[in-house]
């Protein structure tokens, strides 16, 4: 038995004979997989690398199954994928949108139902999935993003170092290819979905955490060295210098991304707050590290909000937790530096910064909704809004003052992207 295993999948091409002539040409996916394997190796994982023709559905399923049999009961699997994503009709009725999502492997698509079924073999293990792909493959959507990526101001986000005029590449299987593949192998794909069975989160013992390259209605960009999502993940990881939870890791990656590509954070299976609170890729089980006895301390205030909000949408709502302090205020800023009132307070304006303390007394409760007039001002010229919560024991003064993010935390401060 072992405590930590990893599988890294990268496909710069697929078998054109399996996809009616389409070869799925990409550039950076093999390097994405190799970079993630290097992280795992440096941490002491037992790693497997599957590239191009090695990344068949049978081989991927076999390696995941081998990990399920080999891992300790409190072990961890790190599974990374870089390549095309796809969609196909949901035959077994377990998807609200009527579509199953897929990874486009070398010889066939691997359906998310198949992966979900595999997670049930892992007992109480932790599973981290990092997927640099996307599932929105319509021709219209791709054309929209090609036009956007041609903008010189955005091109550096999509393909750093790309030659002038080089076309953007996206990791979504074209809709016509996906439809043809499903029609040709419909009975086979439908049988796989029914064989996987209905999803029942309450019955899954494993805790699964997924960070994907974009939202379901967006496209993930390929690159010349790394995909956009993987490139920013590597930058935030900083050769192991990153400190913080998985959610903080996701937020730090999100802060580096353009508003057109918003990485998603999703969990399923057994809820394990200790797992999510760990530093990314930690091999030891939550709570297994030796600890010195001592007084119980507050963890401090925290705030969570949506990762992205359309510009025309109603004002966002945030979840707030203030521990032993009873009262709070919320601050939002177009740039993280604006939280530092001592140094840059003079450049604050009502279009780039807002503190709820300026309009009302300190508040109580577990939720905060941004006033409509404030949202209208802030969204006008901002691409993202950073936010934090401040707490106090008293409503009329800052007594026992605590803050969820410090002035100097920079892009590690959580942010929401404003889309559109």
mmCIF file of C-alpha atoms in Angstrom:
data_model
loop_
_atom_site.group_PDB
_atom_site.id
_atom_site.type_symbol
_atom_site.label_atom_id
_atom_site.label_comp_id
_atom_site.label_asym_id
_atom_site.label_seq_id
_atom_site.Cartn_x
_atom_site.Cartn_y
_atom_site.Cartn_z
ATOM 1 C CA UNK A 1 0.000 0.000 0.000
ATOM 2 C CA UNK A 2 1.097 3.580 -0.599
ATOM 3 C CA UNK A 3 -0.050 6.986 0.612
ATOM 4 C CA UNK A 4 0.155 9.127 -2.548
ATOM 5 C CA UNK A 5 -0.204 8.325 -6.248
ATOM 6 C CA UNK A 6 -0.624 10.562 -9.292
ATOM 7 C CA UNK A 7 -1.665 10.116 -12.918
ATOM 8 C CA UNK A 8 -0.901 12.777 -15.524
ATOM 9 C CA UNK A 9 -2.617 12.718 -18.925
ATOM 10 C CA UNK A 10 -1.628 14.925 -21.856
ATOM 11 C CA UNK A 11 -2.843 14.695 -25.466
ATOM 12 C CA UNK A 12 -1.473 16.912 -28.209
ATOM 13 C CA UNK A 13 -3.235 14.648 -30.701
ATOM 14 C CA UNK A 14 -5.798 11.867 -30.923
ATOM 15 C CA UNK A 15 -6.189 8.975 -33.358
ATOM 16 C CA UNK A 16 -7.839 10.375 -36.521
ATOM 17 C CA UNK A 17 -9.016 6.871 -37.402
ATOM 18 C CA UNK A 18 -11.110 6.872 -34.221
ATOM 19 C CA UNK A 19 -12.620 10.326 -34.822
ATOM 20 C CA UNK A 20 -13.458 10.266 -38.534
ATOM 21 C CA UNK A 21 -10.298 12.098 -39.639
ATOM 22 C CA UNK A 22 -10.065 14.681 -36.823
ATOM 23 C CA UNK A 23 -6.668 14.580 -35.090
ATOM 24 C CA UNK A 24 -7.390 17.073 -32.284
ATOM 25 C CA UNK A 25 -4.084 18.891 -32.784
ATOM 26 C CA UNK A 26 -2.891 20.895 -29.753
ATOM 27 C CA UNK A 27 0.551 22.098 -28.673
ATOM 28 C CA UNK A 28 1.080 22.388 -24.918
ATOM 29 C CA UNK A 29 -0.846 19.464 -23.395
ATOM 30 C CA UNK A 30 2.074 17.026 -23.245
ATOM 31 C CA UNK A 31 4.180 19.654 -21.495
ATOM 32 C CA UNK A 32 1.290 20.436 -19.110
ATOM 33 C CA UNK A 33 1.204 16.781 -18.057
ATOM 34 C CA UNK A 34 4.977 16.624 -17.674
ATOM 35 C CA UNK A 35 5.038 19.787 -15.536
ATOM 36 C CA UNK A 36 2.364 18.393 -13.235
ATOM 37 C CA UNK A 37 4.242 15.075 -13.011
ATOM 38 C CA UNK A 38 7.334 17.022 -11.924
ATOM 39 C CA UNK A 39 5.383 18.643 -9.075
ATOM 40 C CA UNK A 40 4.133 15.238 -7.941
ATOM 41 C CA UNK A 41 7.590 13.647 -8.185
ATOM 42 C CA UNK A 42 9.152 16.450 -6.152
ATOM 43 C CA UNK A 43 6.563 15.903 -3.415
ATOM 44 C CA UNK A 44 7.163 12.159 -3.271
ATOM 45 C CA UNK A 45 4.139 10.826 -5.170
ATOM 46 C CA UNK A 46 4.326 7.587 -7.126
ATOM 47 C CA UNK A 47 3.497 8.983 -10.568
ATOM 48 C CA UNK A 48 2.378 7.703 -13.978
ATOM 49 C CA UNK A 49 2.607 9.736 -17.189
ATOM 50 C CA UNK A 50 0.245 8.978 -20.102
ATOM 51 C CA UNK A 51 0.903 10.924 -23.313
ATOM 52 C CA UNK A 52 -0.860 10.850 -26.693
ATOM 53 C CA UNK A 53 -1.271 7.216 -27.865
ATOM 54 C CA UNK A 54 -0.593 5.977 -24.319
ATOM 55 C CA UNK A 55 -3.660 7.858 -23.088
ATOM 56 C CA UNK A 56 -6.339 5.410 -24.180
ATOM 57 C CA UNK A 57 -9.546 5.008 -22.193
ATOM 58 C CA UNK A 58 -8.600 1.448 -21.217
ATOM 59 C CA UNK A 59 -5.190 2.555 -19.927
ATOM 60 C CA UNK A 60 -6.583 5.538 -17.991
ATOM 61 C CA UNK A 61 -9.280 3.390 -16.365
ATOM 62 C CA UNK A 62 -6.705 0.713 -15.533
ATOM 63 C CA UNK A 63 -4.332 3.189 -13.896
ATOM 64 C CA UNK A 64 -7.121 4.784 -11.843
ATOM 65 C CA UNK A 65 -8.297 1.333 -10.774
ATOM 66 C CA UNK A 66 -4.730 0.373 -9.823
ATOM 67 C CA UNK A 67 -4.521 3.481 -7.657
ATOM 68 C CA UNK A 68 -7.803 2.557 -5.946
ATOM 69 C CA UNK A 69 -6.366 -0.858 -5.040
ATOM 70 C CA UNK A 70 -2.936 0.442 -4.022
ATOM 71 C CA UNK A 71 -3.692 3.537 -1.924
ATOM 72 C CA UNK A 72 -3.946 3.524 1.850
ATOM 73 C CA UNK A 73 -7.420 4.180 3.220
ATOM 74 C CA UNK A 74 -6.458 7.807 3.967
ATOM 75 C CA UNK A 75 -4.241 8.202 0.874
ATOM 76 C CA UNK A 76 -4.457 10.743 -1.945
ATOM 77 C CA UNK A 77 -4.736 10.498 -5.736
ATOM 78 C CA UNK A 78 -3.703 13.475 -7.878
ATOM 79 C CA UNK A 79 -5.184 13.145 -11.381
ATOM 80 C CA UNK A 80 -4.361 15.802 -13.994
ATOM 81 C CA UNK A 81 -5.679 16.053 -17.542
ATOM 82 C CA UNK A 82 -4.734 18.383 -20.383
ATOM 83 C CA UNK A 83 -6.487 17.931 -23.707
ATOM 84 C CA UNK A 84 -9.803 18.375 -25.451
ATOM 85 C CA UNK A 85 -13.101 18.129 -23.605
ATOM 86 C CA UNK A 86 -16.392 17.135 -25.157
ATOM 87 C CA UNK A 87 -20.086 16.604 -24.544
ATOM 88 C CA UNK A 88 -22.575 13.911 -25.508
ATOM 89 C CA UNK A 89 -26.289 13.332 -24.836
ATOM 90 C CA UNK A 90 -27.022 12.094 -21.324
ATOM 91 C CA UNK A 91 -28.567 8.663 -21.833
ATOM 92 C CA UNK A 92 -29.167 7.804 -18.172
ATOM 93 C CA UNK A 93 -30.765 11.108 -17.101
ATOM 94 C CA UNK A 94 -28.320 12.122 -14.346
ATOM 95 C CA UNK A 95 -27.381 15.532 -15.804
ATOM 96 C CA UNK A 96 -29.591 18.606 -15.350
ATOM 97 C CA UNK A 97 -28.517 20.036 -18.719
ATOM 98 C CA UNK A 98 -29.039 16.752 -20.582
ATOM 99 C CA UNK A 99 -25.334 16.511 -21.489
ATOM 100 C CA UNK A 100 -22.560 14.316 -20.152
ATOM 101 C CA UNK A 101 -19.080 15.831 -20.144
ATOM 102 C CA UNK A 102 -16.119 13.905 -21.506
ATOM 103 C CA UNK A 103 -12.344 13.795 -21.801
ATOM 104 C CA UNK A 104 -11.358 13.191 -25.411
ATOM 105 C CA UNK A 105 -8.822 10.396 -25.071
ATOM 106 C CA UNK A 106 -6.715 8.895 -27.827
ATOM 107 C CA UNK A 107 -9.209 6.351 -29.181
ATOM 108 C CA UNK A 108 -12.556 7.337 -27.573
ATOM 109 C CA UNK A 109 -14.225 9.748 -25.201
ATOM 110 C CA UNK A 110 -14.146 8.954 -21.472
ATOM 111 C CA UNK A 111 -17.498 9.930 -19.915
ATOM 112 C CA UNK A 112 -17.760 11.698 -16.570
ATOM 113 C CA UNK A 113 -20.130 8.917 -15.421
ATOM 114 C CA UNK A 114 -17.256 6.454 -15.823
ATOM 115 C CA UNK A 115 -14.982 8.588 -13.666
ATOM 116 C CA UNK A 116 -17.683 9.015 -11.034
ATOM 117 C CA UNK A 117 -18.102 5.244 -10.904
ATOM 118 C CA UNK A 118 -14.342 4.821 -10.412
ATOM 119 C CA UNK A 119 -14.338 7.199 -7.418
ATOM 120 C CA UNK A 120 -16.568 4.717 -5.601
ATOM 121 C CA UNK A 121 -13.654 2.253 -5.545
ATOM 122 C CA UNK A 122 -11.424 4.507 -3.420
ATOM 123 C CA UNK A 123 -12.882 4.108 0.067
ATOM 124 C CA UNK A 124 -12.181 7.195 2.188
ATOM 125 C CA UNK A 125 -9.299 8.467 0.050
ATOM 126 C CA UNK A 126 -8.805 12.050 -1.101
ATOM 127 C CA UNK A 127 -8.896 12.682 -4.860
ATOM 128 C CA UNK A 128 -7.696 15.893 -6.536
ATOM 129 C CA UNK A 129 -8.576 16.360 -10.216
ATOM 130 C CA UNK A 130 -7.039 19.203 -12.240
ATOM 131 C CA UNK A 131 -8.595 19.401 -15.716
ATOM 132 C CA UNK A 132 -7.169 21.837 -18.281
ATOM 133 C CA UNK A 133 -9.902 21.328 -20.868
ATOM 134 C CA UNK A 134 -13.365 22.574 -21.727
ATOM 135 C CA UNK A 135 -16.679 21.183 -22.888
ATOM 136 C CA UNK A 136 -18.282 24.048 -24.834
ATOM 137 C CA UNK A 137 -17.567 22.960 -28.391
ATOM 138 C CA UNK A 138 -20.057 24.864 -30.559
ATOM 139 C CA UNK A 139 -18.660 26.460 -33.694
ATOM 140 C CA UNK A 140 -20.301 29.792 -32.837
ATOM 141 C CA UNK A 141 -18.709 29.879 -29.402
ATOM 142 C CA UNK A 142 -15.297 29.036 -30.821
ATOM 143 C CA UNK A 143 -15.561 31.828 -33.388
ATOM 144 C CA UNK A 144 -16.417 34.328 -30.644
ATOM 145 C CA UNK A 145 -13.336 33.384 -28.678
ATOM 146 C CA UNK A 146 -11.080 33.361 -31.752
ATOM 147 C CA UNK A 147 -12.084 36.958 -32.393
ATOM 148 C CA UNK A 148 -11.493 37.862 -28.766
ATOM 149 C CA UNK A 149 -8.065 36.198 -28.658
ATOM 150 C CA UNK A 150 -6.987 38.210 -31.711
ATOM 151 C CA UNK A 151 -7.188 41.389 -29.625
ATOM 152 C CA UNK A 152 -3.531 42.390 -28.943
ATOM 153 C CA UNK A 153 -4.406 43.458 -25.394
ATOM 154 C CA UNK A 154 -5.688 39.970 -24.568
ATOM 155 C CA UNK A 155 -3.352 37.869 -26.668
ATOM 156 C CA UNK A 156 -0.698 37.738 -23.952
ATOM 157 C CA UNK A 157 -3.257 36.081 -21.644
ATOM 158 C CA UNK A 158 -4.038 33.351 -24.121
ATOM 159 C CA UNK A 159 -0.727 32.468 -25.672
ATOM 160 C CA UNK A 160 2.302 34.169 -24.109
ATOM 161 C CA UNK A 161 5.035 34.496 -26.700
ATOM 162 C CA UNK A 162 2.777 33.609 -29.622
ATOM 163 C CA UNK A 163 3.878 34.871 -33.022
ATOM 164 C CA UNK A 164 1.958 37.752 -34.532
ATOM 165 C CA UNK A 165 -1.136 36.543 -36.333
ATOM 166 C CA UNK A 166 -0.985 33.039 -34.847
ATOM 167 C CA UNK A 167 -4.530 31.682 -34.411
ATOM 168 C CA UNK A 168 -5.878 30.933 -30.973
ATOM 169 C CA UNK A 169 -6.331 27.261 -30.055
ATOM 170 C CA UNK A 170 -9.016 26.037 -27.693
ATOM 171 C CA UNK A 171 -9.452 22.703 -25.939
ATOM 172 C CA UNK A 172 -13.004 21.863 -26.981
ATOM 173 C CA UNK A 173 -13.906 19.070 -29.358
ATOM 174 C CA UNK A 174 -15.728 20.671 -32.330
ATOM 175 C CA UNK A 175 -19.480 20.143 -32.105
ATOM 176 C CA UNK A 176 -19.742 18.449 -35.488
ATOM 177 C CA UNK A 177 -16.960 15.992 -34.590
ATOM 178 C CA UNK A 178 -18.578 15.239 -31.215
ATOM 179 C CA UNK A 179 -21.974 14.669 -32.829
ATOM 180 C CA UNK A 180 -20.523 12.373 -35.486
ATOM 181 C CA UNK A 181 -18.570 10.370 -32.909
ATOM 182 C CA UNK A 182 -21.670 9.911 -30.747
ATOM 183 C CA UNK A 183 -23.842 8.865 -33.696
ATOM 184 C CA UNK A 184 -21.272 6.325 -34.862
ATOM 185 C CA UNK A 185 -20.816 4.773 -31.400
ATOM 186 C CA UNK A 186 -24.151 5.593 -29.790
ATOM 187 C CA UNK A 187 -24.959 2.097 -28.527
ATOM 188 C CA UNK A 188 -21.481 1.770 -27.023
ATOM 189 C CA UNK A 189 -21.501 5.185 -25.299
ATOM 190 C CA UNK A 190 -25.072 4.748 -24.025
ATOM 191 C CA UNK A 191 -24.170 1.348 -22.589
ATOM 192 C CA UNK A 192 -21.200 2.877 -20.746
ATOM 193 C CA UNK A 193 -23.479 5.483 -19.151
ATOM 194 C CA UNK A 194 -26.048 2.914 -18.019
ATOM 195 C CA UNK A 195 -23.322 0.568 -16.756
ATOM 196 C CA UNK A 196 -21.852 3.358 -14.617
ATOM 197 C CA UNK A 197 -25.185 3.657 -12.794
ATOM 198 C CA UNK A 198 -26.882 6.589 -11.084
ATOM 199 C CA UNK A 199 -24.762 9.062 -9.164
ATOM 200 C CA UNK A 200 -25.376 9.045 -5.427
ATOM 201 C CA UNK A 201 -23.102 11.482 -3.666
ATOM 202 C CA UNK A 202 -24.264 10.306 -0.249
ATOM 203 C CA UNK A 203 -22.924 6.805 -0.939
ATOM 204 C CA UNK A 204 -19.436 7.891 -2.034
ATOM 205 C CA UNK A 205 -16.806 7.495 0.678
ATOM 206 C CA UNK A 206 -14.030 9.320 -1.174
ATOM 207 C CA UNK A 207 -13.685 13.112 -1.066
ATOM 208 C CA UNK A 208 -13.199 14.472 -4.593
ATOM 209 C CA UNK A 209 -12.036 18.007 -5.376
ATOM 210 C CA UNK A 210 -12.003 19.284 -8.959
ATOM 211 C CA UNK A 211 -10.402 22.481 -10.257
ATOM 212 C CA UNK A 212 -11.086 22.857 -13.969
ATOM 213 C CA UNK A 213 -9.748 25.294 -16.545
ATOM 214 C CA UNK A 214 -12.981 27.210 -17.153
ATOM 215 C CA UNK A 215 -16.723 27.391 -16.567
ATOM 216 C CA UNK A 216 -19.055 25.070 -18.505
ATOM 217 C CA UNK A 217 -19.964 27.833 -20.978
ATOM 218 C CA UNK A 218 -16.372 28.942 -21.651
ATOM 219 C CA UNK A 219 -13.342 27.705 -23.583
ATOM 220 C CA UNK A 220 -9.871 26.829 -22.248
ATOM 221 C CA UNK A 221 -6.928 28.142 -24.239
ATOM 222 C CA UNK A 222 -3.961 26.098 -25.391
ATOM 223 C CA UNK A 223 -0.534 27.759 -25.502
ATOM 224 C CA UNK A 224 2.954 27.363 -26.947
ATOM 225 C CA UNK A 225 4.498 26.133 -23.671
ATOM 226 C CA UNK A 226 1.578 25.501 -21.306
ATOM 227 C CA UNK A 227 -2.168 25.889 -21.488
ATOM 228 C CA UNK A 228 -3.410 29.141 -19.975
ATOM 229 C CA UNK A 229 -4.884 27.452 -16.894
ATOM 230 C CA UNK A 230 -1.818 25.273 -16.271
ATOM 231 C CA UNK A 231 0.565 28.198 -16.836
ATOM 232 C CA UNK A 232 -1.167 30.249 -14.145
ATOM 233 C CA UNK A 233 -1.435 27.245 -11.809
ATOM 234 C CA UNK A 234 2.333 26.754 -12.094
ATOM 235 C CA UNK A 235 2.939 30.457 -11.458
ATOM 236 C CA UNK A 236 0.805 30.410 -8.308
ATOM 237 C CA UNK A 237 2.392 27.150 -7.119
ATOM 238 C CA UNK A 238 5.775 28.871 -7.421
ATOM 239 C CA UNK A 239 7.853 25.677 -7.150
ATOM 240 C CA UNK A 240 6.150 24.877 -3.868
ATOM 241 C CA UNK A 241 6.235 28.347 -2.312
ATOM 242 C CA UNK A 242 2.435 28.686 -2.221
ATOM 243 C CA UNK A 243 0.890 28.575 1.246
ATOM 244 C CA UNK A 244 -2.840 28.311 1.739
ATOM 245 C CA UNK A 245 -5.855 26.053 1.257
ATOM 246 C CA UNK A 246 -7.221 24.567 -1.960
ATOM 247 C CA UNK A 247 -9.817 27.348 -2.117
ATOM 248 C CA UNK A 248 -7.088 29.970 -1.699
ATOM 249 C CA UNK A 249 -5.097 28.212 -4.432
ATOM 250 C CA UNK A 250 -8.103 28.374 -6.759
ATOM 251 C CA UNK A 251 -8.690 32.048 -5.938
ATOM 252 C CA UNK A 252 -5.042 32.919 -6.587
ATOM 253 C CA UNK A 253 -5.182 31.209 -9.997
ATOM 254 C CA UNK A 254 -8.487 32.921 -10.730
ATOM 255 C CA UNK A 255 -6.964 36.335 -10.002
ATOM 256 C CA UNK A 256 -4.425 35.828 -12.794
ATOM 257 C CA UNK A 257 -6.927 34.742 -15.454
ATOM 258 C CA UNK A 258 -8.774 36.905 -18.001
ATOM 259 C CA UNK A 259 -12.493 37.319 -17.445
ATOM 260 C CA UNK A 260 -13.187 35.116 -20.482
ATOM 261 C CA UNK A 261 -11.713 32.021 -18.794
ATOM 262 C CA UNK A 262 -12.777 31.429 -15.193
ATOM 263 C CA UNK A 263 -11.454 28.263 -13.498
ATOM 264 C CA UNK A 264 -14.123 26.293 -11.664
ATOM 265 C CA UNK A 265 -13.955 24.761 -8.161
ATOM 266 C CA UNK A 266 -16.176 21.804 -7.345
ATOM 267 C CA UNK A 267 -16.362 19.062 -4.742
ATOM 268 C CA UNK A 268 -18.292 15.799 -4.614
ATOM 269 C CA UNK A 269 -18.454 12.719 -2.449
ATOM 270 C CA UNK A 270 -17.792 12.776 1.288
ATOM 271 C CA UNK A 271 -17.486 16.306 2.636
ATOM 272 C CA UNK A 272 -14.059 16.796 4.209
ATOM 273 C CA UNK A 273 -13.385 20.362 5.345
ATOM 274 C CA UNK A 274 -9.969 19.322 6.633
ATOM 275 C CA UNK A 275 -9.002 18.143 3.153
ATOM 276 C CA UNK A 276 -10.042 21.432 1.531
ATOM 277 C CA UNK A 277 -8.146 23.364 4.212
ATOM 278 C CA UNK A 278 -4.882 21.547 3.462
ATOM 279 C CA UNK A 279 -2.140 23.034 1.317
ATOM 280 C CA UNK A 280 -2.474 21.756 -2.258
ATOM 281 C CA UNK A 281 -1.197 18.222 -2.875
ATOM 282 C CA UNK A 282 -0.357 17.575 0.802
ATOM 283 C CA UNK A 283 0.179 13.833 1.150
ATOM 284 C CA UNK A 284 -0.538 13.435 4.869
ATOM 285 C CA UNK A 285 -4.157 12.894 5.857
ATOM 286 C CA UNK A 286 -5.882 15.932 7.430
ATOM 287 C CA UNK A 287 -5.209 16.064 11.142
ATOM 288 C CA UNK A 288 -2.425 13.473 11.025
ATOM 289 C CA UNK A 289 0.354 15.999 11.564
ATOM 290 C CA UNK A 290 1.655 16.084 15.170
ATOM 291 C CA UNK A 291 0.157 19.002 17.064
ATOM 292 C CA UNK A 292 1.020 20.587 20.380
ATOM 293 C CA UNK A 293 -1.845 20.969 22.851
ATOM 294 C CA UNK A 294 -2.919 24.514 23.428
ATOM 295 C CA UNK A 295 -5.889 26.826 23.744
ATOM 296 C CA UNK A 296 -8.510 26.784 21.005
ATOM 297 C CA UNK A 297 -8.115 29.889 18.842
ATOM 298 C CA UNK A 298 -10.510 31.607 16.501
ATOM 299 C CA UNK A 299 -9.724 31.018 12.860
ATOM 300 C CA UNK A 300 -10.640 34.637 12.129
ATOM 301 C CA UNK A 301 -13.337 36.051 9.857
ATOM 302 C CA UNK A 302 -13.895 34.673 6.371
ATOM 303 C CA UNK A 303 -15.968 35.572 3.338
ATOM 304 C CA UNK A 304 -16.957 33.619 0.229
ATOM 305 C CA UNK A 305 -18.544 34.899 -2.940
ATOM 306 C CA UNK A 306 -19.229 33.781 -6.521
ATOM 307 C CA UNK A 307 -16.189 33.218 -8.723
ATOM 308 C CA UNK A 308 -17.782 35.165 -11.579
ATOM 309 C CA UNK A 309 -20.831 37.400 -12.135
ATOM 310 C CA UNK A 310 -22.192 38.662 -15.482
ATOM 311 C CA UNK A 311 -21.959 42.447 -15.726
ATOM 312 C CA UNK A 312 -25.701 42.743 -16.277
ATOM 313 C CA UNK A 313 -26.615 40.427 -13.401
ATOM 314 C CA UNK A 314 -28.105 41.555 -10.069
ATOM 315 C CA UNK A 315 -25.670 42.465 -7.258
ATOM 316 C CA UNK A 316 -23.692 39.524 -5.846
ATOM 317 C CA UNK A 317 -24.310 38.049 -2.400
ATOM 318 C CA UNK A 318 -21.507 36.881 -0.068
ATOM 319 C CA UNK A 319 -21.402 34.351 2.776
ATOM 320 C CA UNK A 320 -19.777 35.770 5.908
ATOM 321 C CA UNK A 321 -18.352 34.099 9.026
ATOM 322 C CA UNK A 322 -16.939 36.193 11.871
ATOM 323 C CA UNK A 323 -16.135 33.633 14.633
ATOM 324 C CA UNK A 324 -16.380 35.139 18.143
ATOM 325 C CA UNK A 325 -16.744 38.714 16.868
ATOM 326 C CA UNK A 326 -20.380 39.643 16.349
ATOM 327 C CA UNK A 327 -20.212 42.526 13.855
ATOM 328 C CA UNK A 328 -18.701 42.980 10.422
ATOM 329 C CA UNK A 329 -18.180 45.226 7.428
ATOM 330 C CA UNK A 330 -17.293 44.293 3.850
ATOM 331 C CA UNK A 331 -14.812 46.006 1.534
ATOM 332 C CA UNK A 332 -14.498 45.611 -2.253
ATOM 333 C CA UNK A 333 -11.781 46.998 -4.527
ATOM 334 C CA UNK A 334 -10.950 46.912 -8.220
ATOM 335 C CA UNK A 335 -7.253 46.386 -7.330
ATOM 336 C CA UNK A 336 -5.919 44.651 -4.180
ATOM 337 C CA UNK A 337 -3.589 47.593 -3.449
ATOM 338 C CA UNK A 338 -6.622 49.784 -2.751
ATOM 339 C CA UNK A 339 -7.210 47.993 0.562
ATOM 340 C CA UNK A 340 -4.110 49.758 1.900
ATOM 341 C CA UNK A 341 -5.638 53.086 2.890
ATOM 342 C CA UNK A 342 -2.383 54.444 4.325
ATOM 343 C CA UNK A 343 -0.491 54.225 1.024
ATOM 344 C CA UNK A 344 -3.109 54.526 -1.708
ATOM 345 C CA UNK A 345 -6.214 55.814 0.048
ATOM 346 C CA UNK A 346 -5.941 59.017 -1.953
ATOM 347 C CA UNK A 347 -6.644 57.199 -5.234
ATOM 348 C CA UNK A 348 -9.791 55.491 -4.006
ATOM 349 C CA UNK A 349 -13.028 56.545 -5.685
ATOM 350 C CA UNK A 350 -16.609 55.382 -5.646
ATOM 351 C CA UNK A 351 -15.958 53.494 -8.913
ATOM 352 C CA UNK A 352 -12.962 51.466 -7.674
ATOM 353 C CA UNK A 353 -13.529 50.948 -3.936
ATOM 354 C CA UNK A 354 -16.386 50.456 -1.488
ATOM 355 C CA UNK A 355 -16.542 49.888 2.260
ATOM 356 C CA UNK A 356 -19.931 49.084 3.761
ATOM 357 C CA UNK A 357 -18.836 50.982 6.888
ATOM 358 C CA UNK A 358 -19.198 54.213 4.880
ATOM 359 C CA UNK A 359 -22.953 53.738 4.465
ATOM 360 C CA UNK A 360 -24.144 51.827 7.501
ATOM 361 C CA UNK A 361 -23.196 50.655 10.961
ATOM 362 C CA UNK A 362 -21.340 47.380 11.379
ATOM 363 C CA UNK A 363 -23.670 44.511 10.543
ATOM 364 C CA UNK A 364 -24.624 41.100 11.929
ATOM 365 C CA UNK A 365 -25.588 37.896 10.148
ATOM 366 C CA UNK A 366 -24.109 35.334 7.799
ATOM 367 C CA UNK A 367 -24.804 36.973 4.436
ATOM 368 C CA UNK A 368 -24.102 40.289 2.760
ATOM 369 C CA UNK A 369 -25.650 41.563 -0.480
ATOM 370 C CA UNK A 370 -23.947 44.427 -2.285
ATOM 371 C CA UNK A 371 -26.282 47.438 -2.693
ATOM 372 C CA UNK A 372 -27.542 47.864 -6.256
ATOM 373 C CA UNK A 373 -26.243 51.434 -6.607
ATOM 374 C CA UNK A 374 -22.770 50.383 -5.448
ATOM 375 C CA UNK A 375 -22.749 47.403 -7.842
ATOM 376 C CA UNK A 376 -23.727 49.695 -10.709
ATOM 377 C CA UNK A 377 -20.758 51.985 -9.990
ATOM 378 C CA UNK A 378 -18.157 49.283 -9.383
ATOM 379 C CA UNK A 379 -19.017 47.079 -12.361
ATOM 380 C CA UNK A 380 -18.834 49.912 -14.894
ATOM 381 C CA UNK A 381 -15.052 49.874 -15.469
ATOM 382 C CA UNK A 382 -13.774 46.888 -13.487
ATOM 383 C CA UNK A 383 -12.811 43.447 -14.762
ATOM 384 C CA UNK A 384 -12.732 41.917 -11.274
ATOM 385 C CA UNK A 385 -13.530 42.901 -7.695
ATOM 386 C CA UNK A 386 -11.430 41.793 -4.745
ATOM 387 C CA UNK A 387 -13.256 41.490 -1.428
ATOM 388 C CA UNK A 388 -12.648 40.971 2.275
ATOM 389 C CA UNK A 389 -14.528 41.112 5.571
ATOM 390 C CA UNK A 390 -13.583 43.072 8.707
ATOM 391 C CA UNK A 391 -14.978 42.114 12.128
ATOM 392 C CA UNK A 392 -15.390 43.682 15.561
ATOM 393 C CA UNK A 393 -16.764 42.787 18.985
ATOM 394 C CA UNK A 394 -18.682 46.075 19.120
ATOM 395 C CA UNK A 395 -20.999 47.719 16.640
ATOM 396 C CA UNK A 396 -19.963 51.287 17.370
ATOM 397 C CA UNK A 397 -16.166 50.885 17.365
ATOM 398 C CA UNK A 398 -13.368 48.633 16.095
ATOM 399 C CA UNK A 399 -12.860 46.473 19.156
ATOM 400 C CA UNK A 400 -10.952 43.188 18.687
ATOM 401 C CA UNK A 401 -10.508 44.118 15.017
ATOM 402 C CA UNK A 402 -9.831 41.200 12.652
ATOM 403 C CA UNK A 403 -9.713 41.001 8.856
ATOM 404 C CA UNK A 404 -10.001 38.064 6.451
ATOM 405 C CA UNK A 405 -7.198 39.306 4.134
ATOM 406 C CA UNK A 406 -4.366 41.639 5.020
ATOM 407 C CA UNK A 407 -3.487 44.770 3.064
ATOM 408 C CA UNK A 408 -0.392 43.150 1.586
ATOM 409 C CA UNK A 409 -1.936 39.840 0.531
ATOM 410 C CA UNK A 410 -2.229 41.092 -3.058
ATOM 411 C CA UNK A 411 -3.681 38.664 -5.584
ATOM 412 C CA UNK A 412 -4.198 36.008 -2.891
ATOM 413 C CA UNK A 413 -7.210 38.062 -1.775
ATOM 414 C CA UNK A 414 -10.399 36.422 -3.148
ATOM 415 C CA UNK A 415 -11.955 38.065 -6.177
ATOM 416 C CA UNK A 416 -14.943 37.715 -8.456
ATOM 417 C CA UNK A 417 -14.659 38.210 -12.195
ATOM 418 C CA UNK A 418 -17.110 40.517 -13.961
ATOM 419 C CA UNK A 419 -18.073 38.918 -17.259
ATOM 420 C CA UNK A 420 -19.335 40.636 -20.355
#
